[in-house]
mmCIF file with all atom_site columns, C-alpha atoms in Angstrom:
data_model
loop_
_atom_site.group_PDB
_atom_site.id
_atom_site.type_symbol
_atom_site.label_atom_id
_atom_site.label_alt_id
_atom_site.label_comp_id
_atom_site.label_asym_id
_atom_site.label_entity_id
_atom_site.label_seq_id
_atom_site.pdbx_PDB_ins_code
_atom_site.Cartn_x
_atom_site.Cartn_y
_atom_site.Cartn_z
_atom_site.occupancy
_atom_site.B_iso_or_equiv
_atom_site.pdbx_formal_charge
_atom_site.auth_seq_id
_atom_site.auth_comp_id
_atom_site.auth_asym_id
_atom_site.auth_atom_id
_atom_site.pdbx_PDB_model_num
ATOM 1  C CA . LYS N 1 1  ? 0.043  0.035   -0.063 1.00 73.00 ? 20 LYS N CA 1
ATOM 2  C CA . GLY N 1 2  ? 3.054  2.301   -0.255 1.00 78.00 ? 21 GLY N CA 1
ATOM 3  C CA . ILE N 1 3  ? 3.327  2.805   3.546  1.00 80.00 ? 22 ILE N CA 1
ATOM 4  C CA . PHE N 1 4  ? 6.862  2.352   4.831  1.00 80.00 ? 23 PHE N CA 1
ATOM 5  C CA . ALA N 1 5  ? 8.465  2.398   8.191  1.00 84.00 ? 24 ALA N CA 1
ATOM 6  C CA . ILE N 1 6  ? 11.813 2.612   9.921  1.00 86.00 ? 25 ILE N CA 1
ATOM 7  C CA . PHE N 1 7  ? 12.525 -0.360  12.352 1.00 86.00 ? 26 PHE N CA 1
ATOM 8  C CA . PHE N 1 8  ? 14.951 0.556   15.100 1.00 85.00 ? 27 PHE N CA 1
ATOM 9  C CA . CYS N 1 9  ? 16.369 -3.015  15.778 1.00 86.00 ? 28 CYS N CA 1
ATOM 10 C CA . GLN N 1 10 ? 18.584 -4.236  18.637 1.00 83.00 ? 29 GLN N CA 1
ATOM 11 C CA . GLY N 1 11 ? 21.707 -5.723  17.029 1.00 84.00 ? 30 GLY N CA 1
ATOM 12 C CA . ASN N 1 12 ? 21.420 -9.075  19.239 1.00 83.00 ? 31 ASN N CA 1
ATOM 13 C CA . LEU N 1 13 ? 17.906 -9.532  17.542 1.00 86.00 ? 32 LEU N CA 1
ATOM 14 C CA . LEU N 1 14 ? 19.129 -8.873  14.179 1.00 87.00 ? 33 LEU N CA 1
ATOM 15 C CA . GLU N 1 15 ? 21.459 -11.760 14.628 1.00 88.00 ? 34 GLU N CA 1
ATOM 16 C CA . GLN N 1 16 ? 18.768 -13.917 15.834 1.00 92.00 ? 35 GLN N CA 1
ATOM 17 C CA . TYR N 1 17 ? 16.297 -13.087 13.129 1.00 92.00 ? 36 TYR N CA 1
ATOM 18 C CA . PRO N 1 18 ? 18.415 -12.337 9.823  1.00 91.00 ? 37 PRO N CA 1
ATOM 19 C CA . ASP N 1 19 ? 15.703 -13.592 7.646  1.00 94.00 ? 38 ASP N CA 1
ATOM 20 C CA . ASP N 1 20 ? 13.065 -11.130 8.911  1.00 92.00 ? 39 ASP N CA 1
ATOM 21 C CA . VAL N 1 21 ? 15.647 -8.218  8.637  1.00 90.00 ? 40 VAL N CA 1
ATOM 22 C CA . ILE N 1 22 ? 16.374 -9.269  4.856  1.00 91.00 ? 41 ILE N CA 1
ATOM 23 C CA . TYR N 1 23 ? 12.614 -9.654  4.142  1.00 92.00 ? 42 TYR N CA 1
ATOM 24 C CA . ALA N 1 24 ? 11.934 -5.990  5.598  1.00 89.00 ? 43 ALA N CA 1
ATOM 25 C CA . ILE N 1 25 ? 14.800 -4.523  3.585  1.00 90.00 ? 44 ILE N CA 1
ATOM 26 C CA . ARG N 1 26 ? 13.628 -6.177  0.425  1.00 92.00 ? 45 ARG N CA 1
ATOM 27 C CA . LYS N 1 27 ? 10.168 -4.715  0.914  1.00 89.00 ? 46 LYS N CA 1
ATOM 28 C CA . GLY N 1 28 ? 11.643 -1.241  1.134  1.00 88.00 ? 47 GLY N CA 1
ATOM 29 C CA . PHE N 1 29 ? 11.718 -0.629  4.819  1.00 90.00 ? 48 PHE N CA 1
ATOM 30 C CA . ASN N 1 30 ? 14.613 1.142   6.591  1.00 88.00 ? 49 ASN N CA 1
ATOM 31 C CA . ILE N 1 31 ? 16.539 -0.487  9.468  1.00 87.00 ? 50 ILE N CA 1
ATOM 32 C CA . GLY N 1 32 ? 17.716 1.855   12.211 1.00 82.00 ? 51 GLY N CA 1
ATOM 33 C CA . ASN N 1 33 ? 20.172 0.978   14.923 1.00 75.00 ? 52 ASN N CA 1
ATOM 34 C CA . HIS N 1 34 ? 18.673 0.669   18.506 1.00 73.00 ? 53 HIS N CA 1
ATOM 35 C CA . SER N 1 35 ? 21.994 -0.415  20.046 1.00 70.00 ? 54 SER N CA 1
ATOM 36 C CA . TYR N 1 36 ? 23.276 -3.973  20.299 1.00 71.00 ? 55 TYR N CA 1
ATOM 37 C CA . SER N 1 37 ? 21.295 -4.860  23.373 1.00 67.00 ? 56 SER N CA 1
ATOM 38 C CA . HIS N 1 38 ? 19.905 -3.151  26.498 1.00 70.00 ? 57 HIS N CA 1
ATOM 39 C CA . PRO N 1 39 ? 18.314 -4.150  29.816 1.00 72.00 ? 58 PRO N CA 1
ATOM 40 C CA . LYS N 1 40 ? 14.525 -4.620  30.299 1.00 78.00 ? 59 LYS N CA 1
ATOM 41 C CA . PHE N 1 41 ? 13.885 -1.317  31.939 1.00 78.00 ? 60 PHE N CA 1
ATOM 42 C CA . SER N 1 42 ? 11.060 -2.645  34.059 1.00 85.00 ? 61 SER N CA 1
ATOM 43 C CA . ASN N 1 43 ? 13.483 -4.880  35.910 1.00 89.00 ? 62 ASN N CA 1
ATOM 44 C CA . ILE N 1 44 ? 16.058 -2.027  36.859 1.00 87.00 ? 63 ILE N CA 1
ATOM 45 C CA . ASN N 1 45 ? 15.550 1.035   39.144 1.00 91.00 ? 64 ASN N CA 1
ATOM 46 C CA . LEU N 1 46 ? 15.742 4.568   38.079 1.00 91.00 ? 65 LEU N CA 1
ATOM 47 C CA . ASP N 1 47 ? 19.435 5.240   38.828 1.00 91.00 ? 66 ASP N CA 1
ATOM 48 C CA . GLN N 1 48 ? 20.374 2.310   36.772 1.00 88.00 ? 67 GLN N CA 1
ATOM 49 C CA . GLY N 1 49 ? 18.173 3.387   33.874 1.00 81.00 ? 68 GLY N CA 1
ATOM 50 C CA . ILE N 1 50 ? 19.585 6.973   33.960 1.00 83.00 ? 69 ILE N CA 1
ATOM 51 C CA . SER N 1 51 ? 23.152 5.478   34.009 1.00 83.00 ? 70 SER N CA 1
ATOM 52 C CA . PHE N 1 52 ? 22.376 3.283   31.047 1.00 78.00 ? 71 PHE N CA 1
ATOM 53 C CA . PHE N 1 53 ? 21.121 6.190   28.931 1.00 75.00 ? 72 PHE N CA 1
ATOM 54 C CA . ILE N 1 54 ? 24.080 8.323   29.890 1.00 76.00 ? 73 ILE N CA 1
ATOM 55 C CA . THR N 1 55 ? 26.454 5.668   28.867 1.00 74.00 ? 74 THR N CA 1
ATOM 56 C CA . PHE N 1 56 ? 24.447 4.902   25.625 1.00 69.00 ? 75 PHE N CA 1
ATOM 57 C CA . LEU N 1 57 ? 24.272 8.500   24.621 1.00 65.00 ? 76 LEU N CA 1
ATOM 58 C CA . LEU N 1 58 ? 28.128 8.995   25.210 1.00 65.00 ? 77 LEU N CA 1
ATOM 59 C CA . ARG N 1 59 ? 28.954 5.716   23.436 1.00 61.00 ? 78 ARG N CA 1
ATOM 60 C CA . ASP N 1 60 ? 26.751 5.191   20.483 1.00 54.00 ? 79 ASP N CA 1
ATOM 61 C CA . SER N 1 61 ? 25.490 7.098   17.682 1.00 51.00 ? 80 SER N CA 1
ATOM 62 C CA . LEU N 1 62 ? 22.208 6.709   15.682 1.00 51.00 ? 81 LEU N CA 1
ATOM 63 C CA . CYS N 1 63 ? 22.839 4.980   12.273 1.00 50.00 ? 82 CYS N CA 1
ATOM 64 C CA . PHE N 1 64 ? 20.323 4.329   9.459  1.00 47.00 ? 83 PHE N CA 1
ATOM 65 C CA . PHE N 1 65 ? 20.652 1.650   6.826  1.00 46.00 ? 84 PHE N CA 1
ATOM 66 C CA . SER N 1 66 ? 18.521 2.028   3.600  1.00 47.00 ? 85 SER N CA 1
ATOM 67 C CA . PHE N 1 67 ? 18.837 -0.367  0.723  1.00 47.00 ? 86 PHE N CA 1
#
């Protein structure tokens, strides 16, 4: 129907489901980087969550892949 989306994917999940990623790319969707992995935020406290985001923002940059 001509409606496309950007999927922000964790790297560890891309490795687990490569066929799904290839399918999405072939259908014209964009794949964005959502880090390699991250904790389940409902299982950590606020200080741990803030620490994670500070580390993430200082270490990683946002990347887009479009084919």
